[in-house]
Coordinates of C-alpha atoms in Angstrom, one line a residue:
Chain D
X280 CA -21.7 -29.7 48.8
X281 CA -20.7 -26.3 47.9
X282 CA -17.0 -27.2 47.5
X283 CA -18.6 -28.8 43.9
X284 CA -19.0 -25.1 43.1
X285 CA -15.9 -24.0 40.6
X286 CA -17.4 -20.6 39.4
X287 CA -16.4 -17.6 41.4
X288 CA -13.3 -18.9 43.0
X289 CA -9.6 -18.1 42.5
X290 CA -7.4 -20.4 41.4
X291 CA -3.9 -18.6 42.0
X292 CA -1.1 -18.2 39.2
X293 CA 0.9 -16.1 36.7
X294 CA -0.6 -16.5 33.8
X295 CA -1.1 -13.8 30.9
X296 CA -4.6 -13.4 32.1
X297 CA -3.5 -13.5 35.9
X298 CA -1.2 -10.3 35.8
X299 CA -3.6 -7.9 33.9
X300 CA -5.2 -4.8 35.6
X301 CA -8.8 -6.5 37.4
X302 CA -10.0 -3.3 35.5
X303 CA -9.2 -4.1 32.7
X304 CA -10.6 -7.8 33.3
X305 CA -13.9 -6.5 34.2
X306 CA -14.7 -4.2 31.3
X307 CA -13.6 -6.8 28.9
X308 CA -16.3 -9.4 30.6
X309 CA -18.8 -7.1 30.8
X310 CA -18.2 -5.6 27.0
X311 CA -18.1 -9.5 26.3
X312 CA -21.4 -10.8 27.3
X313 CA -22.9 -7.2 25.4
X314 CA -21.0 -8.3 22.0
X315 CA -21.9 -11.3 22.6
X316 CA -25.5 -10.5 21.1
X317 CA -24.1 -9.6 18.0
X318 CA -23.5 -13.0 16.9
X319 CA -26.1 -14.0 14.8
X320 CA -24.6 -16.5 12.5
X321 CA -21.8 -19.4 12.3
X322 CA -19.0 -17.1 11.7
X323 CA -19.5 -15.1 14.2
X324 CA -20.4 -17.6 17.0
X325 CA -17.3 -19.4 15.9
X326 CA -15.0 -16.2 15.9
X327 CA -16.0 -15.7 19.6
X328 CA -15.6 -19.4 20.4
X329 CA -11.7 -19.2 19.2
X330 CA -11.7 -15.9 20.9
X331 CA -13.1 -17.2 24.4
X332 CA -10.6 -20.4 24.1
X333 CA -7.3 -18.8 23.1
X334 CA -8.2 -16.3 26.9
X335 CA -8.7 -19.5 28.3
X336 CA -5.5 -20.9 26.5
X337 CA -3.7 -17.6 27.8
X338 CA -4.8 -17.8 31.6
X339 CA -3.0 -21.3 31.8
X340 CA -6.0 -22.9 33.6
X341 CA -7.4 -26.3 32.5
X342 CA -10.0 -26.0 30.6
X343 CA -11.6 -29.0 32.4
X344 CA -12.9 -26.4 35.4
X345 CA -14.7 -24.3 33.3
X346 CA -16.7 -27.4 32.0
X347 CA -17.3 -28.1 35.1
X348 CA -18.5 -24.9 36.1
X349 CA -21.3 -25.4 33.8
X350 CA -22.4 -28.5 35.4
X351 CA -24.1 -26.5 38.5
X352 CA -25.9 -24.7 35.2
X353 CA -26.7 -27.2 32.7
X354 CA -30.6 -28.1 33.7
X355 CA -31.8 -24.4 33.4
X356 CA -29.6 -24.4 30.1
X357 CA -31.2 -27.0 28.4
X358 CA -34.6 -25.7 29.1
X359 CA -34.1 -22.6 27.6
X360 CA -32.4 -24.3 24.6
X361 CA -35.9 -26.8 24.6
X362 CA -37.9 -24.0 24.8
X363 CA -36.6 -22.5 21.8
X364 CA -36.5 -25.8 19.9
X365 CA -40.1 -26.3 21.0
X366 CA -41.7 -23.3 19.9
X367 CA -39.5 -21.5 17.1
X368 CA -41.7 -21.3 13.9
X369 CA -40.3 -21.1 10.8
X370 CA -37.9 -23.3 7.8
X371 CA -38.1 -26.7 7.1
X372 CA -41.0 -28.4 10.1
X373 CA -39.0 -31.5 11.4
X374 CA -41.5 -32.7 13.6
X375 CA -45.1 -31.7 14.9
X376 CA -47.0 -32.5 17.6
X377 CA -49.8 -30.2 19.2
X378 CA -49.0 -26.3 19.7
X379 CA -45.1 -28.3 19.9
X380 CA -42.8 -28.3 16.5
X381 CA -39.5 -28.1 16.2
X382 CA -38.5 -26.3 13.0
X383 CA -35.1 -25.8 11.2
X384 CA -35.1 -22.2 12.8
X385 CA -35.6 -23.5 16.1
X386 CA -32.8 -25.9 16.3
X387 CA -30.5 -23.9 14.8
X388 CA -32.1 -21.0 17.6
X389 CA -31.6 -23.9 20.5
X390 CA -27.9 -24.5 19.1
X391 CA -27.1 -20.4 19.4
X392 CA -28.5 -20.0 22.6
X393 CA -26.5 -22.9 23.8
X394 CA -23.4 -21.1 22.5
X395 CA -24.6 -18.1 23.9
X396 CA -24.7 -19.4 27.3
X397 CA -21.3 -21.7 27.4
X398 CA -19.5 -18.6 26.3
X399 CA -20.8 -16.2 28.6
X400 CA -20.5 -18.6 31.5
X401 CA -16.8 -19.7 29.9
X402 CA -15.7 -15.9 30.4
X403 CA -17.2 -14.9 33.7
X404 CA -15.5 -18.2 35.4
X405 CA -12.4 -16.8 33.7
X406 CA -12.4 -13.3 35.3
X407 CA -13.0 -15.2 38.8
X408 CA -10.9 -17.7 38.2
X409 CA -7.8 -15.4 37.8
X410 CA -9.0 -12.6 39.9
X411 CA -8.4 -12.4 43.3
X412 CA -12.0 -11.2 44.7
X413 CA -10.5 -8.1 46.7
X414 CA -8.8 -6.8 43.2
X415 CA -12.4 -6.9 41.7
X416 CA -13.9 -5.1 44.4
X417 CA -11.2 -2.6 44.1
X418 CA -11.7 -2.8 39.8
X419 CA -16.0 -2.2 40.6
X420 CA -14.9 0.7 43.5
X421 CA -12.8 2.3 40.6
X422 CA -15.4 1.8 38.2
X423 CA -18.1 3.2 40.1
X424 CA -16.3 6.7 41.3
X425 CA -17.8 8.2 38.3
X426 CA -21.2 7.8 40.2
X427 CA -20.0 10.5 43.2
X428 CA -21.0 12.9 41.0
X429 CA -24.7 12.0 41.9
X430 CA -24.1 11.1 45.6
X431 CA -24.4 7.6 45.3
X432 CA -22.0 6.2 48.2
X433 CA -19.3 4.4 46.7
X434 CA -16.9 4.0 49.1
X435 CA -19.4 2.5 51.3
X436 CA -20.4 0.5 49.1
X437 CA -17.2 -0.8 48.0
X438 CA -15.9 -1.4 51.5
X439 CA -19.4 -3.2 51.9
X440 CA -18.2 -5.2 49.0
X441 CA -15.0 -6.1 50.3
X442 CA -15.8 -7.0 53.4
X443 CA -18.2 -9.2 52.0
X444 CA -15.9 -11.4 49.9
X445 CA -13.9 -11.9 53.1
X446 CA -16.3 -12.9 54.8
X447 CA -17.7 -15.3 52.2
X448 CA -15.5 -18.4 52.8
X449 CA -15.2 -17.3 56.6
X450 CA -19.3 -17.8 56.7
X451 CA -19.0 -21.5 54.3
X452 CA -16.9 -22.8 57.2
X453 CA -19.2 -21.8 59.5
X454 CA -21.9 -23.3 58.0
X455 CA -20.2 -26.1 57.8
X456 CA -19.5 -26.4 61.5
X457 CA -22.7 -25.5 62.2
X458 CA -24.3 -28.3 60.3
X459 CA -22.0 -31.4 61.2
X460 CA -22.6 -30.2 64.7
X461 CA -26.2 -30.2 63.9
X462 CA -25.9 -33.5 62.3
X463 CA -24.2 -35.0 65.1
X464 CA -26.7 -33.9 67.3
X465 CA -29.2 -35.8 65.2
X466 CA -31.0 -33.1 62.2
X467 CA -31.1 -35.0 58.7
X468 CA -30.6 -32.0 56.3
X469 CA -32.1 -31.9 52.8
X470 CA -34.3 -35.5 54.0
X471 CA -38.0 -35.9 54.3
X472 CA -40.3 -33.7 52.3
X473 CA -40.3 -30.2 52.0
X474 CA -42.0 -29.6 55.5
X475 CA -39.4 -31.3 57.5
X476 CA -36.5 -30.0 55.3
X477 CA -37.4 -26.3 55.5
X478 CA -37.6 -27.5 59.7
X479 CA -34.2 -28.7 59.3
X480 CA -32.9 -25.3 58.4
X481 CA -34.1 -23.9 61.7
X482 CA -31.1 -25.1 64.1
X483 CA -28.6 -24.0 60.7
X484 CA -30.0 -20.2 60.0
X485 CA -30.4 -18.8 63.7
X486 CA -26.7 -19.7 65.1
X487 CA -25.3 -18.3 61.9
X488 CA -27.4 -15.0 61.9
X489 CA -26.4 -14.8 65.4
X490 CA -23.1 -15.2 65.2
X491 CA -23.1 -13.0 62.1
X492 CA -24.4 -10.3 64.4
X493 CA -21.9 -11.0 66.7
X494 CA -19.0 -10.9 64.3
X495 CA -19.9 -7.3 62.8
X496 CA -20.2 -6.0 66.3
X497 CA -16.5 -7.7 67.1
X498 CA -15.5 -5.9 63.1
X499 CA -16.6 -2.5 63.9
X500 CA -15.8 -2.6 67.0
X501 CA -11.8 -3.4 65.7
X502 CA -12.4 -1.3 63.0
X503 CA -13.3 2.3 65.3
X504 CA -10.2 1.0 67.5
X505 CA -8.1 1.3 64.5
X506 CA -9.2 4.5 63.7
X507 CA -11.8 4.1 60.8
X508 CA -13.9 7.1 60.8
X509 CA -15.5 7.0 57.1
X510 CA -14.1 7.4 53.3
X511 CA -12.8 10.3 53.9
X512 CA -9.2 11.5 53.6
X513 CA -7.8 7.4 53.3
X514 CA -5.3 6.7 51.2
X515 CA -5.3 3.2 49.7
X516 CA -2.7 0.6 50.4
X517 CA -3.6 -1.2 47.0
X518 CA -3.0 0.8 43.9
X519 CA -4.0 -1.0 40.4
X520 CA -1.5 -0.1 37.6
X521 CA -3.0 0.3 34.5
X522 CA -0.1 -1.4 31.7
X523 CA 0.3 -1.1 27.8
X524 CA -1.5 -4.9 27.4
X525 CA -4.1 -3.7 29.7
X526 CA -4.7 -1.1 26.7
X527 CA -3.6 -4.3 24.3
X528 CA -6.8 -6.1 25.5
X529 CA -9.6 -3.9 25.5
X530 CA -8.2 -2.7 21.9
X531 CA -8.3 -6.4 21.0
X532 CA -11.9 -6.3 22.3
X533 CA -12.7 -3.7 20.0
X534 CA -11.5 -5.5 17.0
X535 CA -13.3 -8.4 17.8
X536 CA -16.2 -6.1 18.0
X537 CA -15.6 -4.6 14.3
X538 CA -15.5 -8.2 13.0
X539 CA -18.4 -9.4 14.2
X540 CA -20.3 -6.5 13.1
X541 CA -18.2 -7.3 9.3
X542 CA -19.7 -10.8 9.4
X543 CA -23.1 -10.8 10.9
X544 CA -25.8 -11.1 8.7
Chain T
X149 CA -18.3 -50.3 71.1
X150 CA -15.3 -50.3 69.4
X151 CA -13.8 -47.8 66.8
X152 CA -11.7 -49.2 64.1
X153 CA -10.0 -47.3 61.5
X154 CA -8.3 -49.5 58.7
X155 CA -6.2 -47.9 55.9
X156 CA -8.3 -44.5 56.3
X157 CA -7.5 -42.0 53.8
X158 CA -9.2 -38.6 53.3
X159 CA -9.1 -36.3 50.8
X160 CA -11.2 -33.0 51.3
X161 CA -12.5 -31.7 47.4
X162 CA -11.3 -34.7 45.2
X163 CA -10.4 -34.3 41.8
X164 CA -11.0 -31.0 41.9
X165 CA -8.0 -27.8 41.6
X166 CA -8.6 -27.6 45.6
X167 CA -7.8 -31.4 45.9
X168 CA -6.4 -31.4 49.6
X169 CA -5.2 -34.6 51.4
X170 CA -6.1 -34.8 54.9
X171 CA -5.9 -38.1 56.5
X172 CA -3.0 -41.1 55.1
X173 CA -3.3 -44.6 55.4
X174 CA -4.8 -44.6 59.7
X175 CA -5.1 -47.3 61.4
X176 CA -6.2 -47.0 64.9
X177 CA -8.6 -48.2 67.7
X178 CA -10.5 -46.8 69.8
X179 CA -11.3 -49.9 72.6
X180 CA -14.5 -49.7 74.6
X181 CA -14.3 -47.9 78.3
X182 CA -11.3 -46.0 76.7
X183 CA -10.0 -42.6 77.0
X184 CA -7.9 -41.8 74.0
X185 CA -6.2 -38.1 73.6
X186 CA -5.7 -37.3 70.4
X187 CA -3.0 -34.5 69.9
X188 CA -1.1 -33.0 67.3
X189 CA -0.6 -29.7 65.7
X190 CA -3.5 -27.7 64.1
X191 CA -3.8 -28.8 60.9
X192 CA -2.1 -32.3 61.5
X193 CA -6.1 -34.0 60.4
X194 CA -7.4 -34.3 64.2
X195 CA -10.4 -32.6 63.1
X196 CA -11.1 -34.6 60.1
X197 CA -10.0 -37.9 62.0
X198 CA -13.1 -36.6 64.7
X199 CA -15.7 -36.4 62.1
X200 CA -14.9 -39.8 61.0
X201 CA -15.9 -40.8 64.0
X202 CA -20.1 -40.5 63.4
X203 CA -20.1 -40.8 59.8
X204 CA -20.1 -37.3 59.7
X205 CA -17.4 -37.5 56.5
X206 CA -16.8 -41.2 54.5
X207 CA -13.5 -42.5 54.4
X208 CA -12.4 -41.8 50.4
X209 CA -10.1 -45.1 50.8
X210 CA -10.0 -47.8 53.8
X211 CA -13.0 -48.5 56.6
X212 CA -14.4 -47.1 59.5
X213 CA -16.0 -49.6 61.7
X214 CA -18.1 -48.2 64.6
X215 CA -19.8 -51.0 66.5
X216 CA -21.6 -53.1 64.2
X217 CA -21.3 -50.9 61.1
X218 CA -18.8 -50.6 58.6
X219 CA -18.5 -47.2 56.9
X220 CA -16.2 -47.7 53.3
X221 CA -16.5 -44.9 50.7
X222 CA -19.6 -46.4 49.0
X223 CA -21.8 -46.3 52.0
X224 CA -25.2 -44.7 51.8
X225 CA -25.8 -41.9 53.5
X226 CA -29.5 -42.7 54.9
X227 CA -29.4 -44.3 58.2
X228 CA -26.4 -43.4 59.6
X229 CA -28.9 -41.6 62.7
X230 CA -28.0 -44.9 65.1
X231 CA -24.4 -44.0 64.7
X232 CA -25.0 -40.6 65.9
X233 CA -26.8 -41.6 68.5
X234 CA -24.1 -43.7 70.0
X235 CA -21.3 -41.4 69.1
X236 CA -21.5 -37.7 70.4
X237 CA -19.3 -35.4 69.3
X238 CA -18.6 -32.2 71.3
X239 CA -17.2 -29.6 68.2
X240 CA -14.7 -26.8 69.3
X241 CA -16.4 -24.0 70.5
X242 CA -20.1 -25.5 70.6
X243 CA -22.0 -22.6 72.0
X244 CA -22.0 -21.6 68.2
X245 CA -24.9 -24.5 67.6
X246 CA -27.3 -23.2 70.2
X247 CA -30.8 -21.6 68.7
X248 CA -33.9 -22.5 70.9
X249 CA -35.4 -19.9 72.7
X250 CA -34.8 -21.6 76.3
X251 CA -31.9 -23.3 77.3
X252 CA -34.4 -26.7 78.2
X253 CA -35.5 -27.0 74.8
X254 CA -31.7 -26.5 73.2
X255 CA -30.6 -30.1 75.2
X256 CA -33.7 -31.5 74.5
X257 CA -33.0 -31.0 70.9
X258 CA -30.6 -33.7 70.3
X259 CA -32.9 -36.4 72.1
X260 CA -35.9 -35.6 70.3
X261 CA -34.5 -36.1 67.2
X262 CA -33.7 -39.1 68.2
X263 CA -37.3 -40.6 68.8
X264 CA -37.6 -39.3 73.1
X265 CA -40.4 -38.9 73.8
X266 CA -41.0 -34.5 74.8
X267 CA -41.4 -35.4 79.0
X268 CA -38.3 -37.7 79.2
X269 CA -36.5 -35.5 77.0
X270 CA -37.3 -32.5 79.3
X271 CA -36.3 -34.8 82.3
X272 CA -32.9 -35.6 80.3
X273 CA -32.3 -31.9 80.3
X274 CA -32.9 -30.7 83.6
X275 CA -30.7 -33.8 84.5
X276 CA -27.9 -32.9 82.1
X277 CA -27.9 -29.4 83.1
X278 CA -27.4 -30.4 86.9
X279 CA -24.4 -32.3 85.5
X280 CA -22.7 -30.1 84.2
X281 CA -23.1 -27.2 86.9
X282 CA -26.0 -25.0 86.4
X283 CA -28.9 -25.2 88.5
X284 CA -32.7 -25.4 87.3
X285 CA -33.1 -21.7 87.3
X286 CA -31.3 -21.7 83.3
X287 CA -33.6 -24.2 82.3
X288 CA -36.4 -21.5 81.2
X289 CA -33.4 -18.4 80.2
X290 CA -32.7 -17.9 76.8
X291 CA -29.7 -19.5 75.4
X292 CA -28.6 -16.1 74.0
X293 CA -28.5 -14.0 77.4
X294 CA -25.9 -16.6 79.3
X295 CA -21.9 -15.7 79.6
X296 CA -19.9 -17.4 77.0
X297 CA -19.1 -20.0 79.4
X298 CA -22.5 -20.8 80.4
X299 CA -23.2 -20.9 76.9
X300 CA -20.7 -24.2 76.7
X301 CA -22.3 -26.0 79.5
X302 CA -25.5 -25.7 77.4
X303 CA -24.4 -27.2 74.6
X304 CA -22.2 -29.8 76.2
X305 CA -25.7 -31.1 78.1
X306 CA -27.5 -31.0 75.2
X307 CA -24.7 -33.7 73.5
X308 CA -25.0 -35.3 76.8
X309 CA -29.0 -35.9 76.8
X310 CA -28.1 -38.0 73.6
X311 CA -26.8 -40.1 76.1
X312 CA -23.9 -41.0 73.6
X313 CA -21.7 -44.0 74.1
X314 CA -18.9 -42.6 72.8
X315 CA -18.2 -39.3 74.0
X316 CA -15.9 -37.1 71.6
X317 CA -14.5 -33.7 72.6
X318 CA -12.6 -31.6 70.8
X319 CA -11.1 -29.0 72.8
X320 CA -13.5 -28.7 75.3
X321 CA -12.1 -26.4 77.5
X322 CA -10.7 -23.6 74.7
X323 CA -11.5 -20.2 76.3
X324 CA -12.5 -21.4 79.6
X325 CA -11.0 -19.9 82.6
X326 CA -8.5 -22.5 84.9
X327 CA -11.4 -23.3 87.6
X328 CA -14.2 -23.9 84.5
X329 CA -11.7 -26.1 82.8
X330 CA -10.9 -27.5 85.9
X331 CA -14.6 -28.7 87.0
X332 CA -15.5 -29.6 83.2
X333 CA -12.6 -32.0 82.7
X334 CA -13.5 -33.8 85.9
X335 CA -17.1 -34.1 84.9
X336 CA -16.0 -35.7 81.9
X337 CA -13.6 -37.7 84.4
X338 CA -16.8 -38.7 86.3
X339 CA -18.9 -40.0 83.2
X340 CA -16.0 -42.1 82.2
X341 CA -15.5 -43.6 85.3
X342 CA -18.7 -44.0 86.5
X343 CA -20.8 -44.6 83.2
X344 CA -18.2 -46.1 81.4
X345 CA -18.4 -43.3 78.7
X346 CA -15.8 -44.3 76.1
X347 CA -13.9 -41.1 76.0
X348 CA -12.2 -39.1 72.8
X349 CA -10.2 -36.2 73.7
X350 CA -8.6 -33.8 71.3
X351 CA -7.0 -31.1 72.7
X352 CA -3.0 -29.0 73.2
X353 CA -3.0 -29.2 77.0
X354 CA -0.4 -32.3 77.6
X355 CA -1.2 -31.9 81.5
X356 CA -5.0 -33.2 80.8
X357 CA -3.2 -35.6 78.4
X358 CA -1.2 -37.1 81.7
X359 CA -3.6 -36.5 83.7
X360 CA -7.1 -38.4 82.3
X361 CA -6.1 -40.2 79.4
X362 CA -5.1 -44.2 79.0
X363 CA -4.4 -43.5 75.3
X364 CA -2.4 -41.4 73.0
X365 CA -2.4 -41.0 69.5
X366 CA 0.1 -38.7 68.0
X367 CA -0.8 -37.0 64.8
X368 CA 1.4 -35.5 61.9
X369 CA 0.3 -34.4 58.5
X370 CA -2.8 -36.7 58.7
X371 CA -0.6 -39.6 59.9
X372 CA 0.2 -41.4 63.1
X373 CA 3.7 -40.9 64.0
X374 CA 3.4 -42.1 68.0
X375 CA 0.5 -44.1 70.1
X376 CA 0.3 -45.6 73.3
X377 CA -0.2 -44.7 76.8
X378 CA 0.9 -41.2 77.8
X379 CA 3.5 -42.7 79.3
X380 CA 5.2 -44.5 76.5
X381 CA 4.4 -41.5 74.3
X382 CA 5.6 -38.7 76.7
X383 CA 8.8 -41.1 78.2
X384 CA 11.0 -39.2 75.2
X385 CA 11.0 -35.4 76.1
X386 CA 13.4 -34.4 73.5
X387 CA 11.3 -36.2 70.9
X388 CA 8.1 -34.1 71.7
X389 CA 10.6 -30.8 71.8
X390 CA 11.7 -32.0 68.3
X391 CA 7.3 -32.3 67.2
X392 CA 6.8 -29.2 69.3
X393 CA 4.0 -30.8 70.9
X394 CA 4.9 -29.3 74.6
X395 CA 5.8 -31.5 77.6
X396 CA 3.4 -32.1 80.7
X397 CA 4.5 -29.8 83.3
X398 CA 5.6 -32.6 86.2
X399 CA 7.7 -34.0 83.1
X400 CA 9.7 -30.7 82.4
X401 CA 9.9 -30.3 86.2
X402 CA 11.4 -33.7 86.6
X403 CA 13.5 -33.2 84.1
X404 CA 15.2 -30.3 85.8
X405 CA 16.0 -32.4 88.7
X406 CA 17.1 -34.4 86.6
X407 CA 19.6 -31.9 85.4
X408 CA 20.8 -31.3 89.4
X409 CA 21.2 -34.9 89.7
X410 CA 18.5 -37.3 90.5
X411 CA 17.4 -40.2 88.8
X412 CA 13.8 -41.8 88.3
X413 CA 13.6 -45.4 86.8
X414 CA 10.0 -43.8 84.7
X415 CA 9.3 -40.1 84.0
X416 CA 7.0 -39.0 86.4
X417 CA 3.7 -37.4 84.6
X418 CA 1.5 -35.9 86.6
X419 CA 1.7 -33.7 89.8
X420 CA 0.8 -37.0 92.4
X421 CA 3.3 -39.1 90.7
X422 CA 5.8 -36.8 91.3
X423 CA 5.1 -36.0 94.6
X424 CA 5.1 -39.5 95.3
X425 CA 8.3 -40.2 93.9
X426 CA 9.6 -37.6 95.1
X427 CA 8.8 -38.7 98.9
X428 CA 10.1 -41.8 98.4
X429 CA 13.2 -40.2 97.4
X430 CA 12.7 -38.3 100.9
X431 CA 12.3 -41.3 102.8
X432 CA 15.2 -43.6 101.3
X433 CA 17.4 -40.2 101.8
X434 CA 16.3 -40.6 105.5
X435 CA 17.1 -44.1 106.2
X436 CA 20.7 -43.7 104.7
X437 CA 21.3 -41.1 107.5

């Protein structure tokens, strides 16, 4: 069921993409998805689709995952893209019917937005595809130290993080258990109607809250016994290296960024 | 009720960069009234080859027959209930799937689900509790308060109260101290012999291989490399060195007499055996004088 799920996992290699600084990875999604909303044209949308395919060229992934890591997104995609089709006003009227018409503006709207969300969703499976979850939480810890200044807790919050993403796949086998031995015992999950199906959840969501309880007790309990007493005075095992192509790509992000603002309209 | 795997391949994530293959080309039965041990290293598919077992996964390639049904890769996926029903499958550590908030209405569970009505199912699990060695005063405790052990009696009766068929285990006795393992492996001895429970028995202890089961299938990187009895299987001790599998302990013993000089026609597996051959050996050795 969740195995279907391609975006946020790793797929491991050595790729262009792979070996930059997660850092570096980050900002560039990030500064991505804000550029993004300067395309307003067919120039620009098409400038950032050869952009978003020659990264994906780069990382050496098949570019089949990514289309399927739209799949889990595609119904709430094309009901934004109706919904602009539906109720744009403006240009040439195609069609009409009721407070519904779809207008030259509004398919040409639809046809943006679509981009709009196929490239966003193109370069946020990238970053996780390449990037090993721990090396983001150390890129967002790194990220965030600016924040100290204000007392906001970012070690804390960055361990948080990490221990989180171990824990992720840890817990999805656990569910899993939890539900074929559910199953065997009888439950039918995700059958009946909505009654019975939120029932069914019952014997899934107390044994894995329990035994999350259990497990941080075990965690903190290893954690004390190996001397953990807070952020302070650690030194870190994992250093990022910031390279000259890290600097390569965000100035390459830049230029992308004067260009579109050259050709928008 | 028989369990018949033909050509059963798995594959965990198909087509997919995760693509994994788990089980190659089985073929396998389990008879009626059997006890089969299933062994092999972690890793080798036992798990995967278990939740064939109740439908719980569909073969990608080949058939699963269990009793009357056959389960290929396009069956549905609605009415498989029966099949679970007949087929009970213990899953390592089980105290994990607990969650009522009294240890009677945790084994009543499974029943229930399965169309008891609430008095017999309550019956089934004051019952089922008494079988596996707690008295009547758990019924009304919480599951959450017992010892970890306690914990695995629970949720062994409440697979019991199913009243499967086919009993499957896999590792039962993991964490248990020796006299828990003990009394839990002869309960399981009891329901076999006396109910007829067809017995499934995954587990790395080769002494309650020798000692319980009629059947042995070997396992290696999801594919059979040995089966037959445990004596057939466990006759070649340098062969199970070789798999790292480990070597019942009256076996390795006999094979250091062996080393000092004296013979057996079969390797003796279990303790009794031993003993008995080794008497006879005492006997003869007392004629001769």
């Amino acid at each position: 069921m969740m195995n279907k799920l391609i975006f946020g996992r790793y797929i491991p290699g050595d790729s262009f993409i792979h070996t930059l600084d997660p850092r570096a990875k980050l900002l560039a999604s990030f500064y991505f998805i804000g550029i993004i909303f300067l395309a307003n044209n067919w120039q620009t949308y098409g400038i950032l689709a050869i952009f978003t395919l020659f990264a994906i060229f780069l990382s050496k992934v098949n570019i089949r995952f990514f289309i399927r890591g739209i799949k889990p997104l595609i119904w709430l995609i094309l009901f934004t893209v109706a919904l602009q089709m539906l109720f744009t006003q403006g240009g040439t009227v195609y069609f009409s019917w009721g407070i519904f018409t779809i207008t030259e503006f509004g398919v040409i709207n639809g046809l943006f937005i679509f981009c709009r969300f196929v490239l966003i969703i193109f370069m946020s499976t990238l970053l996780t595809l390449t990037t090993p979850p721990l090396d983001l939480s150390d890129a967002i810890e790194y990220l965030l130290r600016p924040l100290k200044a204000v007392h906001f807790p970012v070690h804390e919050v960055s361990l948080m993080l990490s221990i989180a993403l171990r824990f992720v796949p840890t817990l999805m086998d656990e569910t899993e258990k939890i539900m074929n031995a559910q199953r065997a015992r009888g439950v039918d999950f995700g059958e009946g109607n909505l009654v019975q199906k939120m029932k069914a959840v019952v014997p899934l969501l107390i044994p894995l809250f329990v035994s999350s309880f259990n497990r941080a007790e075990d965690l903190a309990t290893a954690m004390e016994a190996r001397g953990y007493q807070g952020g302070d005075g650690r030194t870190k095992y994992r250093v990022l290296h910031w390279h000259s192509k890290d600097t390569a790509v965000i100035l390459a992000f830049v230029a992308l960024t004067v260009v579109l603002i050259f050709l928008r309209s | 009720m028989d369990i018949r795997f033909e050509q059963v391949d798995f594959t965990y994530q198909p087509n997919t960069p995760f693509e994994q293959r788990a089980l190659f080309d089985l073929n396998l039965t389990i008879e009626d009234g059997s006890y089969t041990a299933i062994v092999g290293h972690t890793g080798s598919g036992k798990s995967t080859l278990l939740q064939h077992l109740n439908a719980l996964v569909k073969p990608t390639k080949g058939s699963v027959t269990i009793g009357d049904r056959t389960i290929v890769p396009e069956t549905n996926n609605k009415n498989l209930k029966p099949i679970r029903k007949k087929v009970g499958i213990v899953f390592q550590f089980p105290e994990a799937q607990l969650f009522e908030e009294t240890v009677a209405k945790d084994i009543a569970f499974g029943p229930k689900n399965f169309g008891v009505t609430g008095e017999d199912a309550q019956r089934l699990a004051a019952e089922m509790l008494d079988l596996v060695g707690l008295d009547a005063t758990y019924l009304e405790r919480s599951p959450f308060e017992l010892s970890g052990g306690q914990m695995r009696r629970v949720a062994i009766a409440g697979v019991l109260a199913m009243e499967p068929e086919v009993l499957v285990l896999d590792e039962p006795t993991a964490g248990l101290d020796p006299q828990g393992r003990k009394e839990m492996m002869e309960m399981f001895q009891q329901l076999h012999e006396k109910r007829g429970m067809t017995i499934v028995l995954v587990t790395h202890l080769m002494d309650d291989v020798a000692n319980y089961a009629d059947h042995v299938i070997v396992l290696e990187k999801g594919k059979i490399v040995k089966s037959g009895t445990p004596q057939d299987v466990f006759q070649n001790i340098d062969w199970l060195k070789e798999k790292q599998l480990g070597v019942p302990t009256a076996a390795s013993f006999a094979e250091k007499l062996m080393e000092k000089g004296m013979t057996f026609d079969i390797l003796p597996l279990t303790a009794d055996a031993l003993a008995d051959k080794l008497l006879k050996g005492l006997e003869m050795a007392g004629e001769d004088q």
